[in-house]
Coordinates of C-alpha atoms and ligand atoms in Angstrom, one line a residue:
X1 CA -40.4 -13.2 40.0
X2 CA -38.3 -10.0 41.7
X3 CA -38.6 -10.6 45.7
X4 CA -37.4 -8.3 48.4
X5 CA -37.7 -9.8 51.7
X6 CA -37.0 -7.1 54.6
X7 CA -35.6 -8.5 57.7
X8 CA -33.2 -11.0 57.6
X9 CA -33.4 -12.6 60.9
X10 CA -34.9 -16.5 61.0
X11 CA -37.7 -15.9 59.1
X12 CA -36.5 -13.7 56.5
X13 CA -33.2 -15.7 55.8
X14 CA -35.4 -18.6 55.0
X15 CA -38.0 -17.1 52.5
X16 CA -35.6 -15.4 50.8
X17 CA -33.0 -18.2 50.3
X18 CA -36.3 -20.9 49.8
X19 CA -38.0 -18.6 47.2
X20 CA -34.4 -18.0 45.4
X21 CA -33.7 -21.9 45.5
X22 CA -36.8 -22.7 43.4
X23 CA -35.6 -20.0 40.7
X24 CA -36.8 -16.1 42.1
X25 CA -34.6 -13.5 42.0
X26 CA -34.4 -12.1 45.9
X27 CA -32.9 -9.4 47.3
X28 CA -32.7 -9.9 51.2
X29 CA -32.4 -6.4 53.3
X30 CA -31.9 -5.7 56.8
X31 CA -30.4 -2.7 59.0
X32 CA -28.1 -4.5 60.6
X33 CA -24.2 -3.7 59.0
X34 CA -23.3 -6.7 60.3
X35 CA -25.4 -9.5 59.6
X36 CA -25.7 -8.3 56.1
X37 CA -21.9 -8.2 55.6
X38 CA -21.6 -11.5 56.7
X39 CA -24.5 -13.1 55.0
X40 CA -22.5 -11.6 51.9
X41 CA -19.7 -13.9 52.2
X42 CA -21.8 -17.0 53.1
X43 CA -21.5 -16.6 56.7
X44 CA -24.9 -17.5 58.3
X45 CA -25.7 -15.4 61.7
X46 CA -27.6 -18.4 62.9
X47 CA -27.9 -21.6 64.0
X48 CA -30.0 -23.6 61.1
X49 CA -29.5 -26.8 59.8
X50 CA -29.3 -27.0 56.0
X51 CA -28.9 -23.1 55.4
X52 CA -25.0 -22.3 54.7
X53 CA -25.1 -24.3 51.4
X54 CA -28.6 -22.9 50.1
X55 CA -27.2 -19.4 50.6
X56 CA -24.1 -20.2 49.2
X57 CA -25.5 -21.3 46.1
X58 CA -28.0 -19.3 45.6
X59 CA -25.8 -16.1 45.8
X60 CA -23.1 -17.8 43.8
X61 CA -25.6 -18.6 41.3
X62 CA -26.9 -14.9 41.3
X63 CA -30.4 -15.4 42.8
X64 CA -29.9 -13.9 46.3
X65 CA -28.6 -11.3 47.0
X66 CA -28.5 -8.9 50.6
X67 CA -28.2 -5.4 50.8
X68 CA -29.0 -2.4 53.8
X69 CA -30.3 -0.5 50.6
X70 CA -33.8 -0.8 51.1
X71 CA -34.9 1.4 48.2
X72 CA -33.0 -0.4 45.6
X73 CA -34.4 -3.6 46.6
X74 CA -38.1 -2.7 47.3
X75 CA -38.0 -1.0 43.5
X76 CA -36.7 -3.9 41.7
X77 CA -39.4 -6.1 43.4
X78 CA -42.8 -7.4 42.2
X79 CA -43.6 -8.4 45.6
X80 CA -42.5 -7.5 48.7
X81 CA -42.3 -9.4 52.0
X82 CA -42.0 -7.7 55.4
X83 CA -40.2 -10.5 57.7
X84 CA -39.1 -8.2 61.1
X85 CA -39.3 -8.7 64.2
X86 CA -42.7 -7.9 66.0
X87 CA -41.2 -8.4 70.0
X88 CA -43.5 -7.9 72.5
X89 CA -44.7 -4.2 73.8
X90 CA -45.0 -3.2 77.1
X91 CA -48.3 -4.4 77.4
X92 CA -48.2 -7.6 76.5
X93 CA -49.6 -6.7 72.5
X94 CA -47.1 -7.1 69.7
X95 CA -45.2 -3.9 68.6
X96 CA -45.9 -3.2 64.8
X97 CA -43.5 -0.5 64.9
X98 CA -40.3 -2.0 62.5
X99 CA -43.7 -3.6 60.6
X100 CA -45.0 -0.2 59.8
X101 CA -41.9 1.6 59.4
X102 CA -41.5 -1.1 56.9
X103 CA -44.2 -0.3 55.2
X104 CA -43.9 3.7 54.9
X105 CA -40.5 2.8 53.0
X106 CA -41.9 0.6 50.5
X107 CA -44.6 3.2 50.2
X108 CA -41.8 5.6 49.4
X109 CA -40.2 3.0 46.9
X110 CA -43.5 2.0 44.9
X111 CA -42.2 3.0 41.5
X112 CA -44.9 0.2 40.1
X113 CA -47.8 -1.9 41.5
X114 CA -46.9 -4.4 43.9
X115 CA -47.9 -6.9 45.9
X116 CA -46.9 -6.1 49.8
X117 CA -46.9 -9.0 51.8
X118 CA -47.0 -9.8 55.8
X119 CA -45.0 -12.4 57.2
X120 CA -44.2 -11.3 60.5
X121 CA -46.7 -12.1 63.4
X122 CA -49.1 -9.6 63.4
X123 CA -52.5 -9.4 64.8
X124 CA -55.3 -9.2 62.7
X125 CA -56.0 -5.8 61.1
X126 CA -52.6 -5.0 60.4
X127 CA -53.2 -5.7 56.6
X128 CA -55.1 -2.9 57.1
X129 CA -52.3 -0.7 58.8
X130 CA -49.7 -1.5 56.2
X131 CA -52.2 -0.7 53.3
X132 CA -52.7 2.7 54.9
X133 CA -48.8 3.3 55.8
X134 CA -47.8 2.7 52.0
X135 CA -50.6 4.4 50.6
X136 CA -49.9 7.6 52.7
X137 CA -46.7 7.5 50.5
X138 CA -47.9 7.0 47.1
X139 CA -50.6 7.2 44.6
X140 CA -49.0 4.3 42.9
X141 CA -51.2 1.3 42.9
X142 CA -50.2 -1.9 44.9
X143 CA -52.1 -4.7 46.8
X144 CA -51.5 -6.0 50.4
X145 CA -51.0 -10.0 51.8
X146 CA -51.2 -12.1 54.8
X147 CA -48.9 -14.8 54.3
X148 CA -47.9 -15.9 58.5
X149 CA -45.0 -18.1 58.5
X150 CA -45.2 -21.8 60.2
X151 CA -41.5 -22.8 60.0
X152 CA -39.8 -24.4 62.9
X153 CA -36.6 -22.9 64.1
X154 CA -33.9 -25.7 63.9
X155 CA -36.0 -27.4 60.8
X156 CA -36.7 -23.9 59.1
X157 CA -35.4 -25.0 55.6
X158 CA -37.4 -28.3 55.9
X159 CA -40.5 -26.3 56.9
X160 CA -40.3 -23.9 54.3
X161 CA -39.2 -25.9 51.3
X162 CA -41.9 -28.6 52.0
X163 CA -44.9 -26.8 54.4
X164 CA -47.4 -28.5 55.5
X165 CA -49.9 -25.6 54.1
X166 CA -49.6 -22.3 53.1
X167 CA -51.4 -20.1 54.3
X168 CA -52.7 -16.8 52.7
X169 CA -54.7 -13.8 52.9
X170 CA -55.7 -11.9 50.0
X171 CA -58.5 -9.6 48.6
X172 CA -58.3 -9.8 45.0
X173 CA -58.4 -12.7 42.7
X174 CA -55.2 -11.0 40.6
X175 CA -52.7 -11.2 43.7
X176 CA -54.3 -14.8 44.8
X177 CA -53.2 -15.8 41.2
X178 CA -49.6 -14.4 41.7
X179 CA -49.0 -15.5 45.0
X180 CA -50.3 -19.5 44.2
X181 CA -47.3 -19.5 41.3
X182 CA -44.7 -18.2 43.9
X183 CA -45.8 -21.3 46.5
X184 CA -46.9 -24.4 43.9
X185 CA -43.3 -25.3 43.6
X186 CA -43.3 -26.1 47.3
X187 CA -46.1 -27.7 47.8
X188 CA -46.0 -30.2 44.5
X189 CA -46.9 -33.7 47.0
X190 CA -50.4 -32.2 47.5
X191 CA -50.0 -30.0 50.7
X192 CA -52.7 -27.3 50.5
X193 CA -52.3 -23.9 49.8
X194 CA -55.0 -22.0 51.8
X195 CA -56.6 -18.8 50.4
X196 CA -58.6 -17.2 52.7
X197 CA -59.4 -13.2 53.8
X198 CA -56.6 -11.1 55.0
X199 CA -57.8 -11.4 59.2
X200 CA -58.3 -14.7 58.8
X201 CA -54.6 -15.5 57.9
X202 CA -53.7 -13.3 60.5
X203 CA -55.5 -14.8 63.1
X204 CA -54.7 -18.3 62.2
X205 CA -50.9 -18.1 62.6
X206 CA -51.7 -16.4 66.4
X207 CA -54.4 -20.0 66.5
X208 CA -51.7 -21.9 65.8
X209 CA -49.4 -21.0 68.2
X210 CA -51.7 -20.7 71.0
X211 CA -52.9 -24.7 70.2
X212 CA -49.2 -25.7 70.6
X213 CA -48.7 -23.5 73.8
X214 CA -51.7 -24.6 75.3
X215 CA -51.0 -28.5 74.4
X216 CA -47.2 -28.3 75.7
X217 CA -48.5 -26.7 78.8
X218 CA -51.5 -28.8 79.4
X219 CA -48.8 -31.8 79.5
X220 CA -46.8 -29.9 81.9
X221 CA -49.3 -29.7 84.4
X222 CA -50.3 -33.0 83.9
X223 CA -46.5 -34.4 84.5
X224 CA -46.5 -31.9 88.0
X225 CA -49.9 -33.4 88.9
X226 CA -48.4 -36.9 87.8
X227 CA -45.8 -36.6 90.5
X228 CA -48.2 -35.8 93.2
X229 CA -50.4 -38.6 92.3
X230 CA -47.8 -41.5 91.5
X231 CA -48.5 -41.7 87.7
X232 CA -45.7 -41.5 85.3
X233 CA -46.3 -39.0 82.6
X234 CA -45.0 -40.8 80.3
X235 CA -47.0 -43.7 80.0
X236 CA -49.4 -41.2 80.5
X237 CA -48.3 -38.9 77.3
X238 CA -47.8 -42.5 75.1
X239 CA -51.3 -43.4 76.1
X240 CA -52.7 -40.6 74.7
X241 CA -50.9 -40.2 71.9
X242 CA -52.1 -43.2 70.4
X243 CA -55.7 -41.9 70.2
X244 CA -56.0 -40.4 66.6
X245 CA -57.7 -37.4 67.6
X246 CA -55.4 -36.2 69.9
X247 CA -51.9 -37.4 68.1
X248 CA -48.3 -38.0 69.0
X249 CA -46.8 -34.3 68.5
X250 CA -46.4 -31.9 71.1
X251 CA -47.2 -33.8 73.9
X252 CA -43.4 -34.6 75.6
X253 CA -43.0 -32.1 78.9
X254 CA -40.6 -29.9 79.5
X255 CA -39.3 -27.1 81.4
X256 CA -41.9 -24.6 80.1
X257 CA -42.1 -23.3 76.6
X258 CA -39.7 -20.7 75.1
X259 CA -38.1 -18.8 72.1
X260 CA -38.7 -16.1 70.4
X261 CA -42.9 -17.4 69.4
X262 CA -45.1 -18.7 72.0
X263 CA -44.4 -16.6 74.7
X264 CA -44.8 -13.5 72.8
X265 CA -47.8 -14.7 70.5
X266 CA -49.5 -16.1 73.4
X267 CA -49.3 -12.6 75.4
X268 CA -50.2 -10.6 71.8
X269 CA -53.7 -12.7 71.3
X270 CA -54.2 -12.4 75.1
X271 CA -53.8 -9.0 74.3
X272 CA -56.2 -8.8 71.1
X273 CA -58.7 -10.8 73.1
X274 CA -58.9 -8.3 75.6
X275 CA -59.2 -5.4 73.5
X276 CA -62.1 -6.9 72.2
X277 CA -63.8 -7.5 75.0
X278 CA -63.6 -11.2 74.9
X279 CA -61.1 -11.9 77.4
X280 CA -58.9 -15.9 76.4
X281 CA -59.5 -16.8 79.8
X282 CA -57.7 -20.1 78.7
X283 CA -55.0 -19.0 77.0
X284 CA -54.1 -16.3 80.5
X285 CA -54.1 -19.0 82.0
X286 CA -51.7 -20.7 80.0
X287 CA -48.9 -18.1 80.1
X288 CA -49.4 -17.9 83.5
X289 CA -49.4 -21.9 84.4
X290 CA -46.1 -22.0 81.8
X291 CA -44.2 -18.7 83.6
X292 CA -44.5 -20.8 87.1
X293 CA -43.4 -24.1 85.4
X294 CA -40.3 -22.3 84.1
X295 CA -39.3 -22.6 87.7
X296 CA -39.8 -25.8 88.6
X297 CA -36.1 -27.7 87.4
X298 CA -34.9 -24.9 90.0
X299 CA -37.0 -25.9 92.6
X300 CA -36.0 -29.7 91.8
X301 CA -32.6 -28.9 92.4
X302 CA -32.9 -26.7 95.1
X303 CA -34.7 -29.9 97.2
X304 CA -31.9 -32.3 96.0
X305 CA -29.6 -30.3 97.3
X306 CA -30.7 -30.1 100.6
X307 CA -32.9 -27.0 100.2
X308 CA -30.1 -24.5 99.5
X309 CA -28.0 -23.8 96.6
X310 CA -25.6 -21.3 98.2
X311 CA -21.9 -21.9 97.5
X312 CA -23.0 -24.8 95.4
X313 CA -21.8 -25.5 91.8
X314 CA -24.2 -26.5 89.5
X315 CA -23.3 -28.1 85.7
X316 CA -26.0 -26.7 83.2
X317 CA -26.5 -28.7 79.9
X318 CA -28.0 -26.4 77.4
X319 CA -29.0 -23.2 76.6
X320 CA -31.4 -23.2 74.0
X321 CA -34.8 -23.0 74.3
X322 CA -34.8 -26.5 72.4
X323 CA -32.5 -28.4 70.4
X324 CA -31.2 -27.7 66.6
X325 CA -31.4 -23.5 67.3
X326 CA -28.8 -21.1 69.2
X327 CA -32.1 -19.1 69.8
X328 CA -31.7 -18.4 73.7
X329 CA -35.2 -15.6 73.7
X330 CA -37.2 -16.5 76.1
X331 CA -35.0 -19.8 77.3
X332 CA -36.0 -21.3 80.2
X333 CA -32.5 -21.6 80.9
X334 CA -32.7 -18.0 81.4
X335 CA -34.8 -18.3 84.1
X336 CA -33.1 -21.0 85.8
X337 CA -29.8 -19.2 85.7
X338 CA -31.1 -15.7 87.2
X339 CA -32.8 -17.8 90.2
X340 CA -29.6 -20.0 90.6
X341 CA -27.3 -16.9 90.2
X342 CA -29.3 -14.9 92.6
X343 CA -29.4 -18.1 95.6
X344 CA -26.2 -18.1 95.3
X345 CA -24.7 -20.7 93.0
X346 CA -22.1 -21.0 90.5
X347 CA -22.8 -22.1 87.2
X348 CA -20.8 -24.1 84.7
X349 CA -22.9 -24.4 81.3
X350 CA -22.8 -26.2 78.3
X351 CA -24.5 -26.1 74.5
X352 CA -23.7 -27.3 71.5
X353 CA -24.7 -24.3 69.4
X354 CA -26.0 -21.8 71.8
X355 CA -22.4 -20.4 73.5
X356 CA -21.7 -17.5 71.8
X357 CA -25.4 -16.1 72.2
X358 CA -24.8 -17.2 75.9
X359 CA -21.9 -15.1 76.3
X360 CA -23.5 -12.4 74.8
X361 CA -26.7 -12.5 77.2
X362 CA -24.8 -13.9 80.0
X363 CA -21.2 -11.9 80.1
X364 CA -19.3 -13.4 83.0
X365 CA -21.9 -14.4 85.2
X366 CA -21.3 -17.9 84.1
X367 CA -18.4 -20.4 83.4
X368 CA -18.6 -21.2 79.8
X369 CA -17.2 -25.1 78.8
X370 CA -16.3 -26.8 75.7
X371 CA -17.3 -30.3 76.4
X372 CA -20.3 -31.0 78.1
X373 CA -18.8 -33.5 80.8
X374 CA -15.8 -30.3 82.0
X375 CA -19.3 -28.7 83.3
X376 CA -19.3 -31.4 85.5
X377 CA -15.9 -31.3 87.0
X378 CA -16.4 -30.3 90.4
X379 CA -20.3 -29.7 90.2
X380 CA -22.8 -30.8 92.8
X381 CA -25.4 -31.1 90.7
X382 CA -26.1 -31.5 86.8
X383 CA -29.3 -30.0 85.1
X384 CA -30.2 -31.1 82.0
X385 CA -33.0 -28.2 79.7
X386 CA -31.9 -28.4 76.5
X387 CA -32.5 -32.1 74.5
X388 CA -30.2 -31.7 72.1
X389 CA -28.8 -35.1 70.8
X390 CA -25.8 -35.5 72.6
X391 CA -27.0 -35.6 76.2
X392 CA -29.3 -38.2 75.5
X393 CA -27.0 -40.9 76.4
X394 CA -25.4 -40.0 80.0
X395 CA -22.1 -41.6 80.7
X396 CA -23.1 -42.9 84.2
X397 CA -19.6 -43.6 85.5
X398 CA -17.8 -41.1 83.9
X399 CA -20.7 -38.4 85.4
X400 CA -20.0 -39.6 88.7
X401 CA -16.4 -40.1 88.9
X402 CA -16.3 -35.9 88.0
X403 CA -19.4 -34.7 90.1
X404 CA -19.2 -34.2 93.7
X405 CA -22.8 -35.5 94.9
X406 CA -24.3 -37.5 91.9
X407 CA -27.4 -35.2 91.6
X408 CA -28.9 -35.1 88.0
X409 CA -32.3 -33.0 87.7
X410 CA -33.4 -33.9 84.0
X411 CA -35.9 -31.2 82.2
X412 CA -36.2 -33.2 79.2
X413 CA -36.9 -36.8 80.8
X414 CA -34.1 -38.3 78.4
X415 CA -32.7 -40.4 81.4
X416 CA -34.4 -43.7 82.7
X417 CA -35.5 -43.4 86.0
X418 CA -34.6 -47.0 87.4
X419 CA -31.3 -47.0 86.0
X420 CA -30.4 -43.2 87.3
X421 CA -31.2 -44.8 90.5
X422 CA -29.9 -47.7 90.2
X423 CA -26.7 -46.3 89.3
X424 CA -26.5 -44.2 92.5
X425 CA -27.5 -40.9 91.4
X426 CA -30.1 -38.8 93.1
X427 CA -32.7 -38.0 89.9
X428 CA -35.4 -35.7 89.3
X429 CA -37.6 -35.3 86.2
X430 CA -40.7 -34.1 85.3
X431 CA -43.8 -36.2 86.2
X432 CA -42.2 -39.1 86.2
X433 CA -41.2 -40.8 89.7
Ligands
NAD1 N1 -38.4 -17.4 64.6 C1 -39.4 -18.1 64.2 O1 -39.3 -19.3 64.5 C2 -40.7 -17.6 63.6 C3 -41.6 -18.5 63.0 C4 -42.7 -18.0 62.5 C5 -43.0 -16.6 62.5 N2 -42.1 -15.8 63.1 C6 -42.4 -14.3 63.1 O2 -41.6 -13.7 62.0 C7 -41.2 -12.4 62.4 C8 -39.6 -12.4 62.4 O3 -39.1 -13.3 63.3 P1 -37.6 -13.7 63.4 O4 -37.5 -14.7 64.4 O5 -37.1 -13.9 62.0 O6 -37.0 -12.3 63.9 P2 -35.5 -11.9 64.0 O7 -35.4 -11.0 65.2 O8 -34.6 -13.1 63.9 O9 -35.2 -11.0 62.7 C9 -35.8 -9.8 62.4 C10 -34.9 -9.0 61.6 O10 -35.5 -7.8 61.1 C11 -34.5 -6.8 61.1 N3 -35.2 -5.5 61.0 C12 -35.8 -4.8 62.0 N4 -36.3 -3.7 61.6 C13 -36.0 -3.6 60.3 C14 -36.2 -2.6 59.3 N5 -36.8 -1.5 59.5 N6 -35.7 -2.8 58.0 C15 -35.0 -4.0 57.8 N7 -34.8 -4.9 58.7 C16 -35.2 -4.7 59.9 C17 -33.7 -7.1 62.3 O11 -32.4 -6.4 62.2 C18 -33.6 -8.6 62.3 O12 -32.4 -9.0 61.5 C19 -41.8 -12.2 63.8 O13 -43.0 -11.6 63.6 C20 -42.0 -13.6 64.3 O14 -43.0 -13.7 65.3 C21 -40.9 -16.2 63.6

């Protein structure tokens, strides 16, 4: 089949390079100069295991292809895929501005019936806005799709080459057939593929998200509550886990969720709910409850270090909103850097993947190190966000020999709390004590 995906960012990268991979011809566009210069000579703009060799044989082997010319690719192209962004708006509802300026384009380039498909996050009813956008360009016949996207940042290729279901919206039985040969290749072990109306599809994806948000920060609050009580959360999280219904995913706390889905989604069906009357009561609550737990490895710190962090160093292990991405959006190393900046301290941070996106966010506000033991040199205390691999084991010696108080606040609980203490260091976690 002839694909155009537009947007190239983490989404559209990996449909077009997984639909190419199992034989398609694709033809990935974005605006950006850049990104699709580099993408033309194999260079990935992200962070995403797997990625560099699928694009580099697909385009060597003449199946992908990327291009700023979005006419030429939407004409060649049975089906199109819309894969931009859809950030958050000003009131909390997700902007379909690049979706629908999207769409008036391929209305523009409908030389032949197609088959428009959504992939970006949109809220339900914006089938409907696309399908009016490209029709107010042409009399050319064409169908519209809901096909939300479920990958994983830092396991995208995983995710999309082997889903757990596809889902997709549809209204006619010709683009259901169409769209079922595209997906059986990826779903050949018996995974579903789940045809369903267009709101449906939309909504499920916004259902998703909001399970997983609400789950994460559910546990959160638990592990804070945990503290105050004298439980440990987890035995607490490993005691739940084992009950079937409730399962072992999802359940490990944190320092509040981030990147560039839940927040946003979250906010965008808080918004929809309201809208329609039928106010998520649940769901405000749970950005709320996860925008105050954001705070709390600051807070930890703050109290190990006396209650002040003015003219105090602090080493910062990753950046990330979690590990295998260099996705910093909505980090909640963001937020523990502003706060830290603005009481006062100095920051020395570390990430495996997530430095250049750092610098760009960050400038000079912060010391950037190579290794993650120089952020320690001189430091008072280390805080630990990120769980990437290679903090997981902490070289207690060699940790205290270069910090000046031995003060570790972990965010990720990857550190025993007997042998931190043991060991002489003054260690915080999250609902654990
Ligand atoms: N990142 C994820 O993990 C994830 C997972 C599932 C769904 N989604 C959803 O998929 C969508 C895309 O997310 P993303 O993370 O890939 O975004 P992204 O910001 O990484 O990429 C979006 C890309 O679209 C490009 N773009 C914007 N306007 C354009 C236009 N008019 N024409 C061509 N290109 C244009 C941008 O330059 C950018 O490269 C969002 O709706 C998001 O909610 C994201």
């Amino acid at each position: 089949m002839n694909i155009a995906v537009i947007g190239t960012g983490y989404v559209g990268l990996v449909t077009g390079v997984g639909f190419a991979e199992t034989g398609n011809a694709v033809i990935c566009v974005d605006v950006d100069v850049s990104k699709i210069d580099r993408l033309k000579r194999n260079k990935i703009p992200i962070y995403e295991p797997g990625l560099e060799p699928m694009v580099r044989r697909n385009q060597d082997e003449g199946r992908l292809s990327f291009t700023t010319d979005v006419a030429t690719a939407v004409e060649a192209a049975d089906i199109v895929f819309i894969a931009v962004g859809t950030p958050q708006d000003e009131d909390g509802s997700a902007d379909l501005r690049h979706v629908l300026d999207v769409a008036t384009v391929v209305g523009q380039h409908m030389n032949r019936p197609k088959i428009v498909v959504t992939k970006s996050t949109v809220p339900v009813g914006t089938a409907e806005k696309v399908r009016a956008a490209v029709a107010a360009q042409t009399k050319v016949g064409f169908a519209v799709a809901s096909n939300p996207e479920f990958l994983k940042e830092g396991a995208a290729v995983q995710d999309f080459m082997k889903p757990d279901r596809v889902v997709l919206g549809v209204d006619d039985s010709e683009t259901e057939a169409t769209l079922r040969e595209l997906y059986e290749p990826f779903v050949r072990t018996g995974n579903p593929i789940l045809f369903m109306d267009i709101p449906s599809a939309e909504f499920t994806k916004y259902a998703a998200n909001a399970m997983l948000a609400t789950r994460i920060t559910l546990m959160n609050q638990f592990a804070d509550l945990c503290e105050r009580v004298g439980a440990n959360v987890e035995h607490v999280r490993l005691g739940i886990g084992t009950d079937e219904r409730i399962g072992r995913a999802f359940l490990f706390p944190g320092p509040g969720y981030g990147g560039s889905c839940f927040p946003k989604d979250v906010k965008a069906l808080v918004s929809t709910a309201r809208g329609a009357g039928f106010p998520l009561e649940l769901l405000e609550s749970v950005d709320r409850v996860n925008e105050a737990h954001k705070h709390v490895p600051f807070a930890k710190v703050k109290a190990s270090l006396g209650g002040s962090v003015r003219g105090r160093t602090i080493a910062l292990w990753g950046l990330a909103f979690k590990a295998q991405t260099d996705d910093m959006r909505d980090s909640s190393s963001l937020i523990f850097i502003a706060e830290a900046l603005a009481q006062g301290a100095t920051l020395r941070v570390h990430d495996p993947k997530a430095m250049d996106e750092a610098r760009r966010r960050l400038g000079s506000t912060v010391s950037y190190v190579e290794s993650p033991y120089e952020a320690l040199e001189g430091a008072d205390a280390l805080v630990v966000l990120t769980e990437w691999q290679e903090y997981r084991v902490l070289d207690h010696e060699r940790a205290k020999k270069l910090l000046k108080s031995p003060v570790v606040v972990d965010g990720r609980n990857l550190y025993d709390p007997a042998r931190m203490r043991k060991a002489g260091f003054t260690y915080a976690s999250i609902g654990r004590i």
